[in-house]
Tab-separated table of C-alpha atoms in Angstrom:
chain	number	residue	atom	x	y	z
I	406	UNK	CA	-13.181	-22.620	-1.961
I	407	UNK	CA	-15.264	-19.508	-2.557
I	408	UNK	CA	-13.325	-16.326	-1.723
I	409	UNK	CA	-14.640	-12.757	-1.615
I	410	UNK	CA	-11.989	-10.013	-1.975
I	411	UNK	CA	-12.881	-6.501	-0.783
I	412	UNK	CA	-10.984	-3.239	-1.234
I	413	UNK	CA	-11.642	0.445	-1.793
I	414	UNK	CA	-10.089	0.184	-5.295
I	415	UNK	CA	-9.498	-2.568	-7.816
I	416	UNK	CA	-8.720	-1.213	-11.297
I	417	UNK	CA	-6.770	1.891	-10.232
I	418	UNK	CA	-3.024	2.379	-10.508
I	419	UNK	CA	-1.285	0.988	-7.444
I	420	UNK	CA	0.453	-2.005	-5.940
I	421	UNK	CA	-2.518	-3.415	-4.038
I	422	UNK	CA	-4.678	-3.049	-7.122
I	423	UNK	CA	-2.076	-4.959	-9.165
I	424	UNK	CA	-2.236	-7.792	-6.614
I	425	UNK	CA	-6.036	-7.871	-6.784
I	426	UNK	CA	-5.969	-7.996	-10.571
I	427	UNK	CA	-3.550	-10.940	-10.379
I	428	UNK	CA	-5.972	-12.699	-8.015
I	429	UNK	CA	-8.745	-12.055	-10.561
I	430	UNK	CA	-6.608	-13.590	-13.293
I	431	UNK	CA	-5.155	-16.608	-11.519
I	432	UNK	CA	-7.032	-17.560	-8.315
I	433	UNK	CA	-8.826	-20.364	-10.160
I	434	UNK	CA	-5.483	-22.050	-10.875
I	435	UNK	CA	-5.105	-22.656	-7.131
I	436	UNK	CA	-8.583	-23.840	-6.199
I	437	UNK	CA	-10.126	-20.464	-5.409
I	438	UNK	CA	-13.392	-19.351	-7.000
I	439	UNK	CA	-13.134	-15.634	-6.310
I	440	UNK	CA	-15.331	-12.565	-6.567
I	441	UNK	CA	-14.244	-8.975	-6.007
I	442	UNK	CA	-15.884	-5.825	-4.656
I	443	UNK	CA	-14.391	-2.380	-5.272
I	444	UNK	CA	-16.123	0.152	-3.052
I	445	UNK	CA	-15.056	3.529	-4.444
I	446	UNK	CA	-14.616	2.991	-8.194
I	447	UNK	CA	-17.033	3.350	-11.119
I	448	UNK	CA	-17.482	0.386	-13.447
I	449	UNK	CA	-14.453	-0.818	-15.426
I	450	UNK	CA	-14.735	-3.188	-18.367
I	451	UNK	CA	-12.674	-6.367	-18.585
I	452	UNK	CA	-13.166	-7.711	-15.053
I	453	UNK	CA	-16.182	-10.052	-15.131
I	454	UNK	CA	-15.779	-11.231	-11.540
I	455	UNK	CA	-15.511	-7.714	-10.059
I	456	UNK	CA	-18.300	-5.388	-8.967
I	457	UNK	CA	-17.689	-1.636	-8.731
I	458	UNK	CA	-19.979	0.104	-6.215
I	459	UNK	CA	-18.914	3.692	-7.039
I	460	UNK	CA	-19.259	5.082	-3.506
I	461	UNK	CA	-19.083	8.849	-2.993
I	462	UNK	CA	-18.878	11.103	0.064
I	463	UNK	CA	-22.497	12.157	-0.536
I	464	UNK	CA	-23.755	8.540	-0.375
I	465	UNK	CA	-26.031	7.641	2.521
I	466	UNK	CA	-25.110	4.597	4.601
I	467	UNK	CA	-28.447	2.927	3.834
I	468	UNK	CA	-27.808	3.217	0.097
I	469	UNK	CA	-24.216	1.963	0.484
I	470	UNK	CA	-25.495	-1.082	2.359
I	471	UNK	CA	-27.992	-1.863	-0.409
I	472	UNK	CA	-25.246	-1.653	-3.026
I	473	UNK	CA	-23.064	-3.988	-0.990
I	474	UNK	CA	-25.887	-6.468	-0.363
I	475	UNK	CA	-26.761	-6.597	-4.074
I	476	UNK	CA	-23.162	-6.902	-5.353
I	477	UNK	CA	-23.008	-10.716	-5.613
I	478	UNK	CA	-26.433	-12.311	-5.111
I	479	UNK	CA	-26.199	-16.073	-5.043
I	480	UNK	CA	-22.466	-16.159	-4.267
I	481	UNK	CA	-21.761	-17.721	-0.863
I	482	UNK	CA	-18.155	-17.132	0.206
I	483	UNK	CA	-16.397	-19.598	2.455
I	484	UNK	CA	-14.082	-16.779	3.502
I	485	UNK	CA	-13.784	-13.035	2.925
I	486	UNK	CA	-10.364	-11.468	2.417
I	487	UNK	CA	-10.520	-7.807	3.451
I	488	UNK	CA	-7.677	-5.887	1.811
I	489	UNK	CA	-8.708	-2.745	3.684
I	490	UNK	CA	-10.322	-2.083	7.068
I	491	UNK	CA	-12.213	0.847	5.556
I	492	UNK	CA	-15.978	0.488	5.611
I	493	UNK	CA	-16.125	-2.392	8.065
I	494	UNK	CA	-18.189	-0.423	10.627
I	495	UNK	CA	-20.843	0.088	7.921
I	496	UNK	CA	-20.665	-3.055	5.794
I	497	UNK	CA	-19.016	-5.932	7.635
I	498	UNK	CA	-22.124	-8.064	8.139
I	499	UNK	CA	-22.851	-7.895	4.392
I	500	UNK	CA	-19.820	-9.930	3.279
I	501	UNK	CA	-21.926	-13.010	4.278
I	502	UNK	CA	-18.738	-14.958	5.079
I	503	UNK	CA	-18.452	-17.357	8.016
I	504	UNK	CA	-14.704	-16.587	8.230
I	505	UNK	CA	-12.774	-13.391	7.570
I	506	UNK	CA	-9.116	-12.469	7.121
I	507	UNK	CA	-7.652	-8.956	7.215
I	508	UNK	CA	-4.672	-8.389	4.909
I	509	UNK	CA	-2.332	-5.576	5.974
I	510	UNK	CA	-0.669	-4.028	2.931
I	511	UNK	CA	0.799	-0.868	4.450
I	512	UNK	CA	2.022	0.452	7.785
I	513	UNK	CA	-0.529	3.259	7.907
I	514	UNK	CA	-0.490	5.778	10.790
I	515	UNK	CA	-2.079	4.476	14.012
I	516	UNK	CA	-2.120	0.926	12.635
I	517	UNK	CA	-1.838	-0.645	16.090
I	518	UNK	CA	-5.047	0.954	17.370
I	519	UNK	CA	-6.825	0.332	14.051
I	520	UNK	CA	-5.866	-3.356	14.069
I	521	UNK	CA	-6.958	-3.680	17.696
I	522	UNK	CA	-10.427	-2.420	16.714
I	523	UNK	CA	-10.780	-4.549	13.574
I	524	UNK	CA	-9.179	-7.928	14.370
I	525	UNK	CA	-11.849	-8.954	16.929
I	526	UNK	CA	-14.174	-9.318	13.912
I	527	UNK	CA	-11.606	-11.430	11.996
I	528	UNK	CA	-10.403	-15.036	12.072
I	529	UNK	CA	-6.908	-14.495	10.652
I	530	UNK	CA	-4.452	-11.838	9.505
I	531	UNK	CA	-1.909	-11.543	6.684
I	532	UNK	CA	0.971	-9.064	6.554
I	533	UNK	CA	3.345	-8.308	3.692
I	534	UNK	CA	6.228	-7.508	6.058
I	535	UNK	CA	7.519	-8.676	9.443
I	536	UNK	CA	6.550	-5.292	10.926
I	537	UNK	CA	2.933	-5.667	9.822
I	538	UNK	CA	2.632	-9.226	11.142
I	539	UNK	CA	4.167	-8.117	14.441
I	540	UNK	CA	1.586	-5.353	14.816
I	541	UNK	CA	-1.231	-7.763	13.999
I	542	UNK	CA	0.020	-10.154	16.688
I	543	UNK	CA	0.129	-7.308	19.213
I	544	UNK	CA	-3.477	-6.468	18.342
I	545	UNK	CA	-4.652	-10.101	18.739
I	546	UNK	CA	-2.496	-11.535	21.570
I	547	UNK	CA	-4.856	-14.442	22.221
I	548	UNK	CA	-4.627	-15.886	18.723
I	549	UNK	CA	-2.579	-18.980	17.946
I	550	UNK	CA	0.397	-18.472	15.583
I	551	UNK	CA	-1.293	-20.391	12.752
I	552	UNK	CA	-3.816	-17.569	12.353
I	553	UNK	CA	-1.090	-15.223	11.037
I	554	UNK	CA	0.694	-15.353	7.704
I	555	UNK	CA	3.740	-13.395	6.567
I	556	UNK	CA	3.587	-13.375	2.762
I	557	UNK	CA	5.705	-11.923	-0.044
I	558	UNK	CA	3.968	-9.939	-2.769
I	559	UNK	CA	3.684	-11.605	-6.198
I	560	UNK	CA	5.711	-10.363	-9.145
I	561	UNK	CA	5.457	-11.860	-12.633
I	562	UNK	CA	7.982	-10.201	-14.975
I	563	UNK	CA	8.118	-10.865	-18.724
I	564	UNK	CA	10.302	-13.768	-19.858
I	565	UNK	CA	12.686	-11.498	-21.765
I	566	UNK	CA	13.737	-9.731	-18.570
I	567	UNK	CA	15.568	-12.785	-17.226
I	568	UNK	CA	17.610	-13.037	-20.436
I	569	UNK	CA	18.565	-9.362	-20.469
I	570	UNK	CA	22.125	-8.638	-19.267
I	571	UNK	CA	22.390	-5.842	-16.720
I	572	UNK	CA	25.339	-3.755	-17.942
I	573	UNK	CA	24.527	-0.210	-16.846
I	574	UNK	CA	27.070	0.920	-14.221
I	575	UNK	CA	26.564	4.312	-12.541
I	576	UNK	CA	29.197	6.868	-13.401
I	577	UNK	CA	29.799	10.510	-12.580
I	578	UNK	CA	30.232	11.003	-16.344
I	579	UNK	CA	27.038	9.242	-17.459
I	580	UNK	CA	23.504	10.486	-16.999
I	581	UNK	CA	21.953	8.786	-13.974
I	582	UNK	CA	18.345	7.751	-14.610
I	583	UNK	CA	16.120	7.845	-11.524
I	584	UNK	CA	12.537	6.619	-11.561
I	585	UNK	CA	9.317	6.881	-9.611
I	586	UNK	CA	6.474	4.410	-10.211
I	587	UNK	CA	3.009	4.764	-8.750
I	588	UNK	CA	0.378	7.320	-7.859
I	589	UNK	CA	1.411	10.944	-8.320
I	590	UNK	CA	-0.199	12.026	-5.064
I	591	UNK	CA	0.802	13.996	-2.001
I	592	UNK	CA	-1.101	11.788	0.454
I	593	UNK	CA	1.284	8.998	1.573
I	594	UNK	CA	3.494	9.207	-1.555
I	595	UNK	CA	4.557	12.846	-0.956
I	596	UNK	CA	5.639	13.262	-4.561
I	597	UNK	CA	5.973	17.034	-4.098
I	598	UNK	CA	9.282	16.254	-2.395
I	599	UNK	CA	10.705	15.558	-5.857
I	600	UNK	CA	10.648	19.334	-6.420
I	601	UNK	CA	13.165	19.879	-3.626
I	602	UNK	CA	15.103	16.769	-4.639
I	603	UNK	CA	15.476	18.181	-8.151
I	604	UNK	CA	16.748	21.458	-6.739
I	605	UNK	CA	19.271	19.607	-4.571
I	606	UNK	CA	20.456	17.421	-7.446
I	607	UNK	CA	20.937	20.510	-9.633
I	608	UNK	CA	23.693	21.704	-7.283
I	609	UNK	CA	25.682	18.474	-7.648
I	610	UNK	CA	28.251	17.794	-10.389
I	611	UNK	CA	26.493	14.756	-11.844
I	612	UNK	CA	24.200	14.462	-14.893
I	613	UNK	CA	20.801	13.016	-14.024
I	614	UNK	CA	17.193	12.567	-15.166
I	615	UNK	CA	14.016	11.716	-13.226
I	616	UNK	CA	11.210	9.757	-14.905
I	617	UNK	CA	7.707	9.637	-13.413
I	618	UNK	CA	5.805	6.491	-14.351
I	619	UNK	CA	2.184	6.829	-13.297
I	620	UNK	CA	-0.516	9.417	-12.887
I	621	UNK	CA	-2.474	11.241	-10.226
I	622	UNK	CA	-3.907	14.530	-9.041
I	623	UNK	CA	-0.467	15.978	-8.248
I	624	UNK	CA	0.899	15.514	-11.773
I	625	UNK	CA	0.010	19.061	-12.984
I	626	UNK	CA	1.785	20.549	-9.962
I	627	UNK	CA	4.916	18.524	-10.659
I	628	UNK	CA	4.870	19.307	-14.373
I	629	UNK	CA	4.592	23.036	-13.648
I	630	UNK	CA	7.307	23.017	-10.968
I	631	UNK	CA	9.668	20.829	-13.026
I	632	UNK	CA	9.449	22.296	-16.559
I	633	UNK	CA	12.823	21.038	-17.890
I	634	UNK	CA	11.827	18.025	-19.996
I	635	UNK	CA	15.451	16.967	-20.464
I	636	UNK	CA	15.720	16.355	-16.724
I	637	UNK	CA	12.110	15.450	-15.882
I	638	UNK	CA	9.997	13.123	-17.998
I	639	UNK	CA	6.382	12.181	-17.341
I	640	UNK	CA	5.625	8.783	-18.849
I	641	UNK	CA	2.006	8.498	-17.732
I	642	UNK	CA	0.433	5.123	-17.056
I	643	UNK	CA	2.149	2.197	-18.737
I	644	UNK	CA	1.360	-1.506	-18.574
I	645	UNK	CA	2.771	-4.883	-19.575
I	646	UNK	CA	5.956	-4.719	-21.671
I	647	UNK	CA	5.961	-0.918	-21.875
I	648	UNK	CA	5.972	-0.721	-18.091
I	649	UNK	CA	8.758	-3.245	-17.638
I	650	UNK	CA	10.951	-1.691	-20.363
I	651	UNK	CA	10.653	1.725	-18.704
I	652	UNK	CA	11.546	0.379	-15.249
I	653	UNK	CA	14.413	-1.754	-16.585
I	654	UNK	CA	15.987	1.360	-18.137
I	655	UNK	CA	16.450	3.036	-14.726
I	656	UNK	CA	19.521	2.980	-12.517
I	657	UNK	CA	17.499	3.469	-9.327
I	658	UNK	CA	13.913	3.811	-8.163
I	659	UNK	CA	13.197	6.510	-5.574
I	660	UNK	CA	10.565	6.578	-2.822
I	661	UNK	CA	9.669	9.736	-0.878
I	662	UNK	CA	6.702	8.333	1.090
I	663	UNK	CA	5.554	9.053	4.629
I	664	UNK	CA	4.604	5.400	5.149
I	665	UNK	CA	4.738	2.161	3.178
I	666	UNK	CA	4.477	-1.592	3.532
I	667	UNK	CA	6.613	-3.419	1.012
I	668	UNK	CA	6.017	-1.441	-2.204
I	669	UNK	CA	5.309	-3.669	-5.178
I	670	UNK	CA	6.983	-1.095	-7.423
I	671	UNK	CA	10.163	-1.675	-5.396
I	672	UNK	CA	9.985	-5.442	-5.852
I	673	UNK	CA	9.365	-5.082	-9.580
I	674	UNK	CA	12.314	-2.691	-9.858
I	675	UNK	CA	14.750	-4.971	-8.039
I	676	UNK	CA	13.537	-7.847	-10.236
I	677	UNK	CA	14.865	-5.775	-13.140
I	678	UNK	CA	18.177	-5.164	-11.339
I	679	UNK	CA	17.279	-1.587	-10.353
I	680	UNK	CA	18.346	-0.486	-6.865
I	681	UNK	CA	15.830	1.243	-4.533
I	682	UNK	CA	16.334	4.431	-2.497
I	683	UNK	CA	13.864	4.253	0.380
I	684	UNK	CA	13.235	6.360	3.516
I	685	UNK	CA	13.968	4.729	6.867
I	686	UNK	CA	10.333	4.077	7.865
I	687	UNK	CA	10.737	0.797	9.744
I	688	UNK	CA	8.798	-1.200	7.153
I	689	UNK	CA	9.473	-3.834	4.519
I	690	UNK	CA	10.674	-1.355	1.885
I	691	UNK	CA	13.629	0.040	3.803
I	692	UNK	CA	14.498	-3.461	5.029
I	693	UNK	CA	14.908	-4.541	1.408
I	694	UNK	CA	16.907	-1.446	0.475
I	695	UNK	CA	19.234	-1.924	3.451
I	696	UNK	CA	19.740	-5.582	2.544
I	697	UNK	CA	20.770	-4.585	-0.986
I	698	UNK	CA	23.101	-1.806	0.245
I	699	UNK	CA	22.931	0.333	3.442
I	700	UNK	CA	23.701	3.430	1.374
I	701	UNK	CA	20.234	3.234	-0.194
I	702	UNK	CA	18.345	4.124	3.013
I	703	UNK	CA	17.945	7.772	4.024
I	704	UNK	CA	16.253	9.891	6.719
I	705	UNK	CA	12.542	10.361	5.881
I	706	UNK	CA	11.767	13.708	4.296
I	707	UNK	CA	15.432	14.754	4.087
I	708	UNK	CA	15.934	15.539	0.411
I	709	UNK	CA	19.444	16.876	0.990
I	710	UNK	CA	20.467	13.507	2.449
I	711	UNK	CA	18.761	11.691	-0.431
I	712	UNK	CA	20.519	13.851	-3.045
I	713	UNK	CA	23.871	13.189	-1.389
I	714	UNK	CA	23.172	9.452	-1.326
I	715	UNK	CA	22.324	9.550	-5.036
I	716	UNK	CA	25.564	11.434	-5.746
I	717	UNK	CA	27.500	8.819	-3.777
I	718	UNK	CA	25.713	6.069	-5.724
I	719	UNK	CA	26.939	7.645	-8.972
I	720	UNK	CA	30.529	7.143	-7.794
I	721	UNK	CA	30.183	3.562	-6.549
I	722	UNK	CA	32.879	1.216	-7.705
I	723	UNK	CA	31.667	-1.319	-10.298
I	724	UNK	CA	32.162	-4.162	-7.822
I	725	UNK	CA	29.868	-2.533	-5.246
I	726	UNK	CA	27.236	-1.884	-7.877
I	727	UNK	CA	27.446	-5.484	-9.109
I	728	UNK	CA	26.981	-6.776	-5.542
I	729	UNK	CA	23.918	-4.553	-5.101
I	730	UNK	CA	22.356	-5.763	-8.351
I	731	UNK	CA	22.919	-9.400	-7.405
I	732	UNK	CA	21.442	-8.775	-3.951
I	733	UNK	CA	18.444	-7.128	-5.596
I	734	UNK	CA	17.865	-10.158	-7.817
I	735	UNK	CA	18.214	-12.492	-4.815
I	736	UNK	CA	15.528	-10.494	-3.003
I	737	UNK	CA	13.286	-10.760	-6.057
I	738	UNK	CA	13.378	-14.584	-6.069
I	739	UNK	CA	11.172	-14.573	-2.940
I	740	UNK	CA	8.297	-13.081	-4.938
I	741	UNK	CA	7.333	-15.820	-7.373
I	742	UNK	CA	3.719	-15.119	-8.319
I	743	UNK	CA	2.357	-18.655	-8.121
I	744	UNK	CA	4.189	-19.421	-4.889
I	745	UNK	CA	2.275	-16.443	-3.483
I	746	UNK	CA	-1.049	-17.870	-4.639
I	747	UNK	CA	-0.263	-21.364	-3.349
I	748	UNK	CA	0.589	-20.000	0.094
I	749	UNK	CA	-2.490	-17.755	0.059
I	750	UNK	CA	-4.847	-20.600	-0.892
I	751	UNK	CA	-3.370	-22.913	1.756
I	752	UNK	CA	-3.702	-20.276	4.475
I	753	UNK	CA	-7.250	-19.247	3.581
I	754	UNK	CA	-8.335	-22.890	3.458
I	755	UNK	CA	-6.763	-23.465	6.874
I	756	UNK	CA	-8.456	-20.431	8.459
I	757	UNK	CA	-11.793	-21.432	6.898
I	758	UNK	CA	-11.519	-24.793	8.690
I	759	UNK	CA	-10.851	-23.260	12.109
I	760	UNK	CA	-13.415	-22.216	14.693
I	761	UNK	CA	-13.607	-18.529	15.520
I	762	UNK	CA	-10.671	-17.565	17.759
I	763	UNK	CA	-12.935	-15.929	20.361
I	764	UNK	CA	-16.565	-15.017	20.790
I	765	UNK	CA	-16.854	-12.614	17.876
I	766	UNK	CA	-18.559	-9.318	18.772
I	767	UNK	CA	-21.741	-8.475	16.913
I	768	UNK	CA	-21.178	-6.562	13.689
I	769	UNK	CA	-22.239	-2.910	13.894
I	770	UNK	CA	-25.865	-2.374	12.889
I	771	UNK	CA	-27.280	0.708	11.225
I	772	UNK	CA	-30.944	1.595	11.677
I	773	UNK	CA	-33.058	4.661	10.981
I	774	UNK	CA	-32.217	7.504	11.426
I	775	UNK	CA	-28.459	6.798	11.644
I	776	UNK	CA	-28.461	4.958	8.330
I	777	UNK	CA	-29.578	8.189	6.637
I	778	UNK	CA	-26.232	9.786	7.424
I	779	UNK	CA	-23.874	10.381	4.509
I	780	UNK	CA	-20.223	9.342	4.562
I	781	UNK	CA	-19.360	13.049	4.609
I	782	UNK	CA	-21.493	13.422	7.760
I	783	UNK	CA	-19.616	10.562	9.403
I	784	UNK	CA	-16.297	12.214	8.501
I	785	UNK	CA	-17.390	15.536	10.032
I	786	UNK	CA	-18.645	13.830	13.197
I	787	UNK	CA	-15.378	11.882	13.482
I	788	UNK	CA	-13.335	15.078	13.109
I	789	UNK	CA	-15.494	16.820	15.721
I	790	UNK	CA	-15.116	13.895	18.133
I	791	UNK	CA	-11.328	14.022	17.769
I	792	UNK	CA	-11.339	17.747	18.529
I	793	UNK	CA	-13.514	17.236	21.607
I	794	UNK	CA	-11.216	14.479	22.871
I	795	UNK	CA	-8.227	16.713	22.244
I	796	UNK	CA	-9.842	19.593	24.180
I	797	UNK	CA	-10.753	17.281	27.050
I	798	UNK	CA	-7.180	16.002	27.260
I	799	UNK	CA	-5.836	19.557	27.103
I	800	UNK	CA	-8.212	20.699	29.854
I	801	UNK	CA	-7.216	17.684	31.956
I	802	UNK	CA	-3.516	18.451	31.499
I	803	UNK	CA	-4.050	22.122	32.357
I	804	UNK	CA	-5.931	21.071	35.477
I	805	UNK	CA	-3.011	18.890	36.561
I	806	UNK	CA	-0.569	21.762	35.965
I	807	UNK	CA	-2.740	24.209	37.914
I	808	UNK	CA	-3.054	21.731	40.768
I	809	UNK	CA	0.709	21.281	40.741
I	810	UNK	CA	1.347	25.023	40.973
I	811	UNK	CA	-0.910	25.362	43.999
I	812	UNK	CA	0.074	22.140	45.758
I	813	UNK	CA	1.711	22.599	49.173
I	814	UNK	CA	5.460	22.107	49.058
I	815	UNK	CA	7.084	19.549	51.286
I	816	UNK	CA	9.537	20.798	53.886
């Protein structure tokens, strides 16, 4: 089965990118001959079956379409797996796939309306949490259940991790090591909240250290705001054994995000026996944290509540900590890497054999002069349209209020 994977990124630091790289490495072991398209990255060596289109905001739609059309000449996919809905209005007809599946990795804002616009062009949907599958089903109510798949992310830890005894028990007298793994960005990840968290933790009578594993545009801001290198360490990007040894040395991993799906960094951490603090976002991540121990879930954005939960964690009895670690490892068993690929291959093969669920609408077409617009032009027009809609709604509401003030009163 020929499979085309599409995403905005492929080689960057991030959970979805790690999944795509695993597909690149191992799809062939499960009957999938796969190719990959990364829309917004420059070329990276070491990925022979990936094409990097290096989009930019200044790129015209016509040029973007040529890049997409020329990415894999001669490759005829049986199915296209879209890991992002981005770009579909401009590029969808150029995947050249008779069947398409949309994979939902994260519970992004306004996902319901986004899925309702995109799924009519798809033949199936995959979600990495129950919440995401539920929203996909709401967006495609006429689809049969076999067109949806709830799947667990793949994790493939090093062999030595399973043999390593987990002996670290939190203690008010021992330094508590907290970790963050991923993109050091404000968008979605809201890593600037670690500045307030550090200030809150400094008022508590427990020794602690925060380690940041990863990189991003917000790293200089964090380094400047958190200058104490005894309490704040920046590890940069790590991979393979170095990554796993860093994560396995933590007591807890901390998330401060505005939205998530089921973070792969969380699954990797619990595989190493590390407990996750996660905001109550109604997604897969907080479900896992709550299953491990309810004390690990906190109100989103509330760094005082998070600091207090961390302080309470430091005083857990050894038996409670042991139960949490065992629960974490039980959660991790669901994420066997090759089970993931087997289930993925079976589902994609099934969807490829099905007829389209409904009469698929025609893919958007771009002709002169619209195809001369740049992506930045599209963004400005979209922002303007939202403002106009907002003004129209406001004017409509004001009209209703004015009519109400002047309406004759009964009696």
